[in-house]
mmCIF file of C-alpha atoms in Angstrom:
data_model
loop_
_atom_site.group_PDB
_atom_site.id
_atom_site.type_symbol
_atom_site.label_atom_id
_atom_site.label_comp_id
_atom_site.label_asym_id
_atom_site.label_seq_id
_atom_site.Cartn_x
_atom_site.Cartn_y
_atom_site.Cartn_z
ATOM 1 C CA UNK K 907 17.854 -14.209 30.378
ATOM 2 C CA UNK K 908 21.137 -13.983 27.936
ATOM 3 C CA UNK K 909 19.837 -14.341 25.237
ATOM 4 C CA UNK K 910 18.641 -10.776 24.099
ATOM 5 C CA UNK K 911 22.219 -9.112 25.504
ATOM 6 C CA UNK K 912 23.579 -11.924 23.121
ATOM 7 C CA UNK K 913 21.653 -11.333 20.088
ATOM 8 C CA UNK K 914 21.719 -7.418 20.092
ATOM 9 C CA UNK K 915 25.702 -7.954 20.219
ATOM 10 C CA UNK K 916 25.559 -10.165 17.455
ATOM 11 C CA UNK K 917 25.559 -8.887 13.808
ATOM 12 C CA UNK K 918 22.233 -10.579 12.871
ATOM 13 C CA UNK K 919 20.761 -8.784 16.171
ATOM 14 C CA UNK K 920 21.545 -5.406 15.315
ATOM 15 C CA UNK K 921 20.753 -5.854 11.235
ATOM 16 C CA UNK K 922 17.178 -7.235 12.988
ATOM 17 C CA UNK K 923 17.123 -4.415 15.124
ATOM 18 C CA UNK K 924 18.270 -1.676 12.385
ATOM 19 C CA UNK K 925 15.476 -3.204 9.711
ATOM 20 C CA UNK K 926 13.013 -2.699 12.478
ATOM 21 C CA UNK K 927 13.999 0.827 12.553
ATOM 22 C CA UNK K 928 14.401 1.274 9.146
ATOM 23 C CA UNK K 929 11.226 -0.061 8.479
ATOM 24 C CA UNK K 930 9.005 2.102 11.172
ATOM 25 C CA UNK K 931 10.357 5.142 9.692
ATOM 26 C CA UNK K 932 8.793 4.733 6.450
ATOM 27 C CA UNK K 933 5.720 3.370 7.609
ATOM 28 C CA UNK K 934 5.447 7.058 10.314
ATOM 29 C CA UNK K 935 6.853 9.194 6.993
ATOM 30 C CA UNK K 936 4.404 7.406 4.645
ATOM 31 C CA UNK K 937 0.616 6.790 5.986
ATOM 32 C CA UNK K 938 -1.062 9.713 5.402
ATOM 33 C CA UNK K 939 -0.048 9.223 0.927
ATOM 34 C CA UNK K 940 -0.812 5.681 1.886
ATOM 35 C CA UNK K 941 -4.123 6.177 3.068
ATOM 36 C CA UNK K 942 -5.008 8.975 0.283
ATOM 37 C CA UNK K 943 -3.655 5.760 -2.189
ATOM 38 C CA UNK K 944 -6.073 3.435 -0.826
ATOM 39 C CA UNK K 945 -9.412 6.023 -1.078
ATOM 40 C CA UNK K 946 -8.216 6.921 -4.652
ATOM 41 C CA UNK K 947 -8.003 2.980 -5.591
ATOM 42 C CA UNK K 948 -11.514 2.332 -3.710
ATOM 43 C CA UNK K 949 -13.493 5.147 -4.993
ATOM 44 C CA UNK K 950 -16.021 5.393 -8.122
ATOM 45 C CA UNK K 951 -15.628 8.709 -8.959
ATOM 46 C CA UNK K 952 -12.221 9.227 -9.547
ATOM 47 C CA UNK K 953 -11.393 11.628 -7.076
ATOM 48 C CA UNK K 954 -8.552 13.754 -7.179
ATOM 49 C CA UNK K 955 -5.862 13.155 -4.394
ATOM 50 C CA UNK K 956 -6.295 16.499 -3.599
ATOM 51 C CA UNK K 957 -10.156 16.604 -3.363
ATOM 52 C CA UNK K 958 -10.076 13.137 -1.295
ATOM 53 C CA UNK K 959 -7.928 15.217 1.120
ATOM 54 C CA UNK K 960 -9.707 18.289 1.440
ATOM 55 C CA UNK K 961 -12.761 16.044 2.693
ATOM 56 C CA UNK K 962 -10.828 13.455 4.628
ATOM 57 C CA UNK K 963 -9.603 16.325 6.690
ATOM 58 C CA UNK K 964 -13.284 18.420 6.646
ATOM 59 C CA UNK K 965 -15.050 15.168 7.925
ATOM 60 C CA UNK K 966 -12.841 13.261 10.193
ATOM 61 C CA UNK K 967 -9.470 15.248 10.843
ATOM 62 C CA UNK K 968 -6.127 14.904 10.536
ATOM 63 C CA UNK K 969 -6.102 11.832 12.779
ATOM 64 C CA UNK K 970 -7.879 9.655 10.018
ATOM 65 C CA UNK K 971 -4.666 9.629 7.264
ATOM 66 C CA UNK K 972 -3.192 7.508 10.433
ATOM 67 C CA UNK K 973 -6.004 5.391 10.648
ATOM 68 C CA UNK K 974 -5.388 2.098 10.964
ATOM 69 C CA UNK K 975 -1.050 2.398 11.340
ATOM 70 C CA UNK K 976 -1.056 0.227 14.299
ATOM 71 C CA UNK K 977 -1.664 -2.995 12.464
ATOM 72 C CA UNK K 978 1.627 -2.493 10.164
ATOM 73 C CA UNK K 979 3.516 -0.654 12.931
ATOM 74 C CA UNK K 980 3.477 -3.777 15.179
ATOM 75 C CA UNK K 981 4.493 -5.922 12.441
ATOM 76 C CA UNK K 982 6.793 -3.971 10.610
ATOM 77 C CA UNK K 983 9.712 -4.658 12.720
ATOM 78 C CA UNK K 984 9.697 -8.236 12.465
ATOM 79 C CA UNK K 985 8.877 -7.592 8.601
ATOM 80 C CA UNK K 986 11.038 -5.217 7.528
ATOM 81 C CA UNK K 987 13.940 -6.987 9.077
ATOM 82 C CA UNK K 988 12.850 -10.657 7.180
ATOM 83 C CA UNK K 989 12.722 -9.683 4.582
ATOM 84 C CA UNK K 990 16.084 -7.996 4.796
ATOM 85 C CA UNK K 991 17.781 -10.672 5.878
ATOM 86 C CA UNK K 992 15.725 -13.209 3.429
ATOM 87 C CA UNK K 993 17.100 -11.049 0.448
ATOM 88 C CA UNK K 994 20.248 -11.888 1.712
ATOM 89 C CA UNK K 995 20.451 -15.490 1.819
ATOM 90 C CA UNK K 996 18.371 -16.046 -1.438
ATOM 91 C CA UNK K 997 20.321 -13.244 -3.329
ATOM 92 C CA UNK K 998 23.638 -15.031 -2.789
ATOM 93 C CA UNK K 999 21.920 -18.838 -3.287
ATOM 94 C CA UNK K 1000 20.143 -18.317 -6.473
ATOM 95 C CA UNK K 1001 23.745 -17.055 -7.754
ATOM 96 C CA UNK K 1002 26.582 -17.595 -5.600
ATOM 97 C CA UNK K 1003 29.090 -15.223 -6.104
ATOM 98 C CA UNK K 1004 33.026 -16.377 -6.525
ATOM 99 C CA UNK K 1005 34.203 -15.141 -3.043
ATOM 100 C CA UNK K 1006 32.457 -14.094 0.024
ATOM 101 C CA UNK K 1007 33.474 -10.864 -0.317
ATOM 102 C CA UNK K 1008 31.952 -10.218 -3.544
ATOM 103 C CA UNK K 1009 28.404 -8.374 -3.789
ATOM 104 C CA UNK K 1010 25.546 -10.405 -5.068
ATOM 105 C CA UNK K 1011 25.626 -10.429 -8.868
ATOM 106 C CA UNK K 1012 22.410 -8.551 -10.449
ATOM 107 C CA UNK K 1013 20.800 -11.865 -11.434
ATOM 108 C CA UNK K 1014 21.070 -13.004 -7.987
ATOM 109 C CA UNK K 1015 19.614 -9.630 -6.670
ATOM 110 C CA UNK K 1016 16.491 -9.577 -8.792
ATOM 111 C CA UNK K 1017 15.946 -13.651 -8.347
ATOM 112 C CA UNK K 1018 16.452 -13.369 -4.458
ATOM 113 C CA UNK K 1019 14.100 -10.097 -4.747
ATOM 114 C CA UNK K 1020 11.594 -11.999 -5.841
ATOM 115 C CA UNK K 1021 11.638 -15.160 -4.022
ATOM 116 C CA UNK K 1022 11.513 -12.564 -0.661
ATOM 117 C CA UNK K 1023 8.827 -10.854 -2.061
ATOM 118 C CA UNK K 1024 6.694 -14.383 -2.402
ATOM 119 C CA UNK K 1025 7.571 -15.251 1.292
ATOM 120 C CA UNK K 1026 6.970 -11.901 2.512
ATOM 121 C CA UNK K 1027 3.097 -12.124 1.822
ATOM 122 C CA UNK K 1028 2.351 -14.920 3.794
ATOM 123 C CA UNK K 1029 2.988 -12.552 7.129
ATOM 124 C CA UNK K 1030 1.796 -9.039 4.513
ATOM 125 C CA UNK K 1031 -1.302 -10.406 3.509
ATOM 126 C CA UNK K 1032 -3.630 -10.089 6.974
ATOM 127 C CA UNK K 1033 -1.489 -7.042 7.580
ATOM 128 C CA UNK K 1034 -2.538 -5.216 4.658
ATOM 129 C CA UNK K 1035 -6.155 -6.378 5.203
ATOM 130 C CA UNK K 1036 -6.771 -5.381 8.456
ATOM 131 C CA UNK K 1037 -4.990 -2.012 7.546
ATOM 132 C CA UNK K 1038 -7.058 -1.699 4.609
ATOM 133 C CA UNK K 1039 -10.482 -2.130 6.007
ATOM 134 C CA UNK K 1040 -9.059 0.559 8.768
ATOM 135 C CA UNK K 1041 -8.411 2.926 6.122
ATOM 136 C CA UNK K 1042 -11.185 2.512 4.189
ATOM 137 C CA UNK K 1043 -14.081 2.389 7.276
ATOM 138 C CA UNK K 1044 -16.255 5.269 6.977
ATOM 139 C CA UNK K 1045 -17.030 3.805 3.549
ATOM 140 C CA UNK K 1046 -16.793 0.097 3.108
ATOM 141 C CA UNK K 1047 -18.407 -0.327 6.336
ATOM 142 C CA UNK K 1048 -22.304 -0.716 6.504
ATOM 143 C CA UNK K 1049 -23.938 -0.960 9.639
ATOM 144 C CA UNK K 1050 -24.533 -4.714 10.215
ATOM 145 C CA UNK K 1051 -25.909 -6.768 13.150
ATOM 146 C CA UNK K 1052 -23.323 -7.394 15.953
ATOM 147 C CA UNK K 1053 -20.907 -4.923 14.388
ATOM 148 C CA UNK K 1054 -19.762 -1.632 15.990
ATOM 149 C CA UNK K 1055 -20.518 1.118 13.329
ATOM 150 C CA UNK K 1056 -16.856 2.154 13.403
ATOM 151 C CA UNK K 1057 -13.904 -0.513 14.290
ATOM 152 C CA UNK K 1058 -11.055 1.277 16.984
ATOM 153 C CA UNK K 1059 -8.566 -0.573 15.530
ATOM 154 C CA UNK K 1060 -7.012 -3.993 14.144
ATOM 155 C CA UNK K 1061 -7.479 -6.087 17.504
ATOM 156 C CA UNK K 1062 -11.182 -5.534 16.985
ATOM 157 C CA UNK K 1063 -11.181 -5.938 13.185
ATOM 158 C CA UNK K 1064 -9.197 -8.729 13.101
ATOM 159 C CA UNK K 1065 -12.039 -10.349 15.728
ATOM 160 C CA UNK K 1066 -14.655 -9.520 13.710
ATOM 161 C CA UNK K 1067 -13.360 -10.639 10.745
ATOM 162 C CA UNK K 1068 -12.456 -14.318 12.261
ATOM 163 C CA UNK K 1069 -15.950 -14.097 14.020
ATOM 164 C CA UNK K 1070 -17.876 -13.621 10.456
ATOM 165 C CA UNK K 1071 -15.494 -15.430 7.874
ATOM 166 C CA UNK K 1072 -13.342 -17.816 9.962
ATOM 167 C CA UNK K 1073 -9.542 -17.488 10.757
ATOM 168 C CA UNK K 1074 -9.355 -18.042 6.583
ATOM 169 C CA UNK K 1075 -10.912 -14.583 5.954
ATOM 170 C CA UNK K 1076 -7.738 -12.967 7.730
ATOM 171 C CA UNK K 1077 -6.058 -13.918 4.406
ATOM 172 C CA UNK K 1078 -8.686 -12.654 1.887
ATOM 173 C CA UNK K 1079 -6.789 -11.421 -1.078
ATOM 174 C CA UNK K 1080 -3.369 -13.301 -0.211
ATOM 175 C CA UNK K 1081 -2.631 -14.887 -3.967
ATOM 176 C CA UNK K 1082 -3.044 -11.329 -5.139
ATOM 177 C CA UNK K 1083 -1.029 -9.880 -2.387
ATOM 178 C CA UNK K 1084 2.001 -12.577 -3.686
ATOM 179 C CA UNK K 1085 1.570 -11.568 -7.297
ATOM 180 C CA UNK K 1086 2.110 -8.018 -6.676
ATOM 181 C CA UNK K 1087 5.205 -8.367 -4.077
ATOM 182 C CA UNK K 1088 7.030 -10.950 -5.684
ATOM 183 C CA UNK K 1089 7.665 -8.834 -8.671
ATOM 184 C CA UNK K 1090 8.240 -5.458 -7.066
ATOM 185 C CA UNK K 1091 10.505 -6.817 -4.694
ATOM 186 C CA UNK K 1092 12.649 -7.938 -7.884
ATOM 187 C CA UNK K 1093 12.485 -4.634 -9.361
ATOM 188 C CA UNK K 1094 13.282 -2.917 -5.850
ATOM 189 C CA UNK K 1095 16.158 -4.548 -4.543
ATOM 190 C CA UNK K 1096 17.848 -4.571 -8.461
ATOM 191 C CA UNK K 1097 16.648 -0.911 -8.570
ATOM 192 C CA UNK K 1098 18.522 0.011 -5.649
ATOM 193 C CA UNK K 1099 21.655 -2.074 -5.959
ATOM 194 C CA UNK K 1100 21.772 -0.585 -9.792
ATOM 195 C CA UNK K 1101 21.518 3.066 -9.138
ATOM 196 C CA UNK K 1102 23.374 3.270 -5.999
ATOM 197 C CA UNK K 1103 26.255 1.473 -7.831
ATOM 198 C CA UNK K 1104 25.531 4.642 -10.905
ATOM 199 C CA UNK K 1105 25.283 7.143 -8.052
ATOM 200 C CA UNK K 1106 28.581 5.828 -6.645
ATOM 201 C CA UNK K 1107 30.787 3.651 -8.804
ATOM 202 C CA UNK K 1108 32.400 1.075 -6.856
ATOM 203 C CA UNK K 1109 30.149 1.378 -3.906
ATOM 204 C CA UNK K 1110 28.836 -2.290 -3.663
ATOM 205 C CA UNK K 1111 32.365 -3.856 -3.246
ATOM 206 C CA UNK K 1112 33.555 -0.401 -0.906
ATOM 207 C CA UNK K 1113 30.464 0.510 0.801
ATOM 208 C CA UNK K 1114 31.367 3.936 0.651
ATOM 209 C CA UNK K 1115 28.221 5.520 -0.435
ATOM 210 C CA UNK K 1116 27.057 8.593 1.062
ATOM 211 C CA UNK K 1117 23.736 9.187 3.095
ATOM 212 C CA UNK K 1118 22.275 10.976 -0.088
ATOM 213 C CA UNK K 1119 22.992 8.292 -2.172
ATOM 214 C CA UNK K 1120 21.308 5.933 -0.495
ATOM 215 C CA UNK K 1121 18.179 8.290 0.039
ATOM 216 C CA UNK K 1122 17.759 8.572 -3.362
ATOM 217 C CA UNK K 1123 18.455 4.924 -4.845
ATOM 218 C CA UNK K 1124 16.641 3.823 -1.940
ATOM 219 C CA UNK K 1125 13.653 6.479 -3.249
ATOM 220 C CA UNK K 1126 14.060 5.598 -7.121
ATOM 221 C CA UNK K 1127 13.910 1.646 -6.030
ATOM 222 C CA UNK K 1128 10.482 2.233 -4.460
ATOM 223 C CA UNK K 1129 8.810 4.282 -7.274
ATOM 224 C CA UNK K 1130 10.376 1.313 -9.719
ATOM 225 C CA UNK K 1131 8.271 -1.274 -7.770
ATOM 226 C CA UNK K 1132 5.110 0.421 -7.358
ATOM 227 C CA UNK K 1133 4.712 1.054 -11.115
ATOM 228 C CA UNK K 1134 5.589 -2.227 -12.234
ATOM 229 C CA UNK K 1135 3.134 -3.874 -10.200
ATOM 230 C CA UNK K 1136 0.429 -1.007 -9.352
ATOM 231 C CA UNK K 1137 -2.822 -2.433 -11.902
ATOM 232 C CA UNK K 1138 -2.290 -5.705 -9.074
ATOM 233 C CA UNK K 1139 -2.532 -3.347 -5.984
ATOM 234 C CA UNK K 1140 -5.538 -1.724 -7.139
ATOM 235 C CA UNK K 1141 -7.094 -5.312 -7.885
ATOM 236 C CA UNK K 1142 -5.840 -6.365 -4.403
ATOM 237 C CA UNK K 1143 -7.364 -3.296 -2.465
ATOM 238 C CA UNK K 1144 -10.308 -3.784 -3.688
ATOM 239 C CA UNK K 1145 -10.621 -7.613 -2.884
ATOM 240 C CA UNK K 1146 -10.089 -6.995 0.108
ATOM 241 C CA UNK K 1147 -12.080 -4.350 0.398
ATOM 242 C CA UNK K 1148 -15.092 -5.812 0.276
ATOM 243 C CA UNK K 1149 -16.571 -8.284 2.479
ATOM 244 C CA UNK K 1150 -19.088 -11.024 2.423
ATOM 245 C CA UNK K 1151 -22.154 -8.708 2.876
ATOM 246 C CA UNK K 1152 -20.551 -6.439 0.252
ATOM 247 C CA UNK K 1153 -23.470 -5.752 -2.399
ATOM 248 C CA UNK K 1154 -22.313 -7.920 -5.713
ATOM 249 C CA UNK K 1155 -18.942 -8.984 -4.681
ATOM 250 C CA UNK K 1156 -16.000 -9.673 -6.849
ATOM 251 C CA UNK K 1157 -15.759 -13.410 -7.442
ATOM 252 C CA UNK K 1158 -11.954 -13.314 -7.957
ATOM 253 C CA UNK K 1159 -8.718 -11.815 -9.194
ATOM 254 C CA UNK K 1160 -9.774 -11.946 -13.032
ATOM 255 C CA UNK K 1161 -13.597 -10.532 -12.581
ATOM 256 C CA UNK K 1162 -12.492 -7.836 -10.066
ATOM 257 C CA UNK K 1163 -10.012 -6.641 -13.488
ATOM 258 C CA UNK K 1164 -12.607 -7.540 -15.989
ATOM 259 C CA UNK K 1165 -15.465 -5.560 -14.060
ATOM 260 C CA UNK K 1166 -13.308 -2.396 -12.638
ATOM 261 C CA UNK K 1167 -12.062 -2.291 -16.539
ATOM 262 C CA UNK K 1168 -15.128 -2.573 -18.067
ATOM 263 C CA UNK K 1169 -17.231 -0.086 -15.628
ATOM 264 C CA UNK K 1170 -14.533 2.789 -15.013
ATOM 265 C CA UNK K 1171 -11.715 1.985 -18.080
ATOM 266 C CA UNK K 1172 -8.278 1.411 -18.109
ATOM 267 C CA UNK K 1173 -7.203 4.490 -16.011
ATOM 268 C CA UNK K 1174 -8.874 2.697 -13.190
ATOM 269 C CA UNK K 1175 -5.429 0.623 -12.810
ATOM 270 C CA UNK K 1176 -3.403 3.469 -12.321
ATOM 271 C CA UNK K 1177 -5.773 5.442 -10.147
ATOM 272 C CA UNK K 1178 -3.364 7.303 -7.276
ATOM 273 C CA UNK K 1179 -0.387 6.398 -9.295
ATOM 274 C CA UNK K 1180 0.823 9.769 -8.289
ATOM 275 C CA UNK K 1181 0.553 9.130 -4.575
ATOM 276 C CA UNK K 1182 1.823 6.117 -4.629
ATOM 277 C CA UNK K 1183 4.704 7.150 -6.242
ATOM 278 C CA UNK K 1184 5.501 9.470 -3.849
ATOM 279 C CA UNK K 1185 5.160 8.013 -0.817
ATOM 280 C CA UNK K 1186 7.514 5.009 -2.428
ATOM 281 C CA UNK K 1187 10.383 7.909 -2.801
ATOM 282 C CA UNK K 1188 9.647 8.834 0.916
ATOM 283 C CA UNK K 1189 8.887 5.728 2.510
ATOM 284 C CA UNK K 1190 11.856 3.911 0.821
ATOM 285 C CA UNK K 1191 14.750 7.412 1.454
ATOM 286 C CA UNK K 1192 13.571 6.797 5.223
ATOM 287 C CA UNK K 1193 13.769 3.500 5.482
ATOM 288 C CA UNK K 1194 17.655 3.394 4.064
ATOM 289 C CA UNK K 1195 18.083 6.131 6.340
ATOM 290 C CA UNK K 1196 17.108 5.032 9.221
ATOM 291 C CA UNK K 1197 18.292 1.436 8.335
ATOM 292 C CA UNK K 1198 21.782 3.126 7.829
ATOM 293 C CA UNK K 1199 21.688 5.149 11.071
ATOM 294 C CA UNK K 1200 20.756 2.734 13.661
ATOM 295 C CA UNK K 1201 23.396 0.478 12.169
ATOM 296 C CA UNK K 1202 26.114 3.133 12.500
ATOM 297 C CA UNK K 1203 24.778 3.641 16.438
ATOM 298 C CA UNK K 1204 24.655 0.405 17.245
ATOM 299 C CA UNK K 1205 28.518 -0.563 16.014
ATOM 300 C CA UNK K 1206 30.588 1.197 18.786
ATOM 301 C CA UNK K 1207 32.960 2.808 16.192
ATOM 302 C CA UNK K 1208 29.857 5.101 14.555
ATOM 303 C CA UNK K 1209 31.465 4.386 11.497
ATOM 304 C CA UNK K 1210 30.835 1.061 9.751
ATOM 305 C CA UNK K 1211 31.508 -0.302 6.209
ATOM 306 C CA UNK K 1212 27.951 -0.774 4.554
ATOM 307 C CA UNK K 1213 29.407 -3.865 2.547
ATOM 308 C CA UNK K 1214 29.018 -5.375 5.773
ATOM 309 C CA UNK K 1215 25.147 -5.039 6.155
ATOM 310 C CA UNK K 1216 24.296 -4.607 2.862
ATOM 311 C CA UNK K 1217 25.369 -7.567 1.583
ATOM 312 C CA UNK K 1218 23.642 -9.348 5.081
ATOM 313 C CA UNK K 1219 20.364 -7.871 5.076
ATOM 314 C CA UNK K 1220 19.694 -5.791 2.021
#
């Protein structure tokens, strides 16, 4: 019965709590350019963003650009505040600083960004799926025996997809999902710790930075890891896309490159670069925000020193 009282007044409670908020914002601020992304990855005909929207909204509404949010909603507190606090341990242990009160050097920011990225995907992976085939129903999904021709949401994807390929098929495109994250989380977290420390010189020993600074190194982090490791999303939506009544399925990462390559180009790997880079400056500005508010509600002073969370959960 004590214990949540006891966590929330602890500092790891309300870094948790704060990364959960943090982290819902940006999912709320960024599904409808994330679901645009995904039908601009999936399609054949190369589809304009703006085209893709103009029929999304003529044929199913605005509702559908929020199709499928509930699967990384309910996980994204939990997530978000993970990986936060992952980053923190394995920034500082792949290389410690001299004192405690130090900031993570850069090598240790871009090492621990990685290493969170890699752990990340084991809880991403079936996320991303279930949010995927969501996203992408009206056209990846036939009409099959024993399958509703539209799926309400992940509960019943998720129990279709253990009913027809086993608890395994939950984690369909999972070595993919690592080799994009593990990189992009590297480039994120060094990203952000670099230009906030440009923006505001002296900031990650002070943690003095303003609100705007951290909107817009949190922003520039985001669109730094999505176009370092975007020709692996595209690969990994479209893995896990498909399914195992999907007419000539991809056999693996390497033929799902080779054959989207060979039948649509090279600009295949950066179709919806433009969304995606977007929604990475809006998604990721929210998420500091609202990472950086909550904290400053939660301590009773409503004014704390961000070298005190940053270094802790960033």
């Amino acid at each position: 019965m004590d214990f949540w009282p006891e966590f929330l007044a602890s500092s790891w409670g309300k870094e948790f709590v704060a990364g959960g908020f943090g982290g819902t914002a940006g999912i709320i601020a960024g599904y409808p350019l994330d679901t645009l992304r995904i039908r601009q990855q999936q399609t054949n005909s190369g589809s304009s963003a703006l085209s893709i929207l103009r029929r999304v909204l003529a044929t199913d509404g605005p509702a559908a650009f929020y199709r499928g949010m509930a699967a990384p909603l309910a996980a994204v507190t939990f997530q978000n505040a993970m990986v936060f606090q992952t980053y923190a341990i394995l920034s500082r242990a792949f290389d410690p600083p001299s004192s405690p009160n130090e900031p993570p050097s850069y090598k240790g920011v871009a090492l621990g960004g990685v290493g969170t990225g890699a752990l990340q995907s084991v809880l991403l992976s079936p996320v991303e799926l279930l949010k995927i085939r969501l996203q992408l129903q009206d056209t990846s999904h036939s009409k099959q025996p024993n399958k509703p021709s539209t799926c309400r949401g992940p509960i019943t994807v998720a129990k279709y997809i253990i009913r027809t390929e086993g608890a395994r098929g939950l984690y369909r495109g999972f070595t993919i999902t690592a080799l994009r994250d593990a990189p992009s989380h590297g480039f994120y977290f060094w990203t952000y710790e670099y230009m906030r420390e440009q923006l505001h010189p002296g900031c990650r020993k002070k943690g003095q930075e303003s609100l705007q600074t951290m909107l817009l190194a949190g922003g520039l982090a985001g669109v730094a890891s999505w176009v370092c490791c975007y020709p692996l999303d595209v690969v990994k939506t479209r893995l896990q896309a498909q399914t195992p009544s999907s007419t000539n399925p991809y056999k693996g990462i390497m033929d799902c490159l080779a054959r989207s390559v060979r039948q649509e180009g090279y600009s295949v790997l950066w179709r919806g670069l433009g969304t995606a880079v977007a929604r990475a400056f809006v998604v990721n500005g929210a998420v500091f925000a609202a990472y950086e508010t909550a904290l400053r509600c939660f301590f009773s002073n409503g004014n704390i020193q961000t070298e005190n969370t940053i270094y802790s959960t960033d």
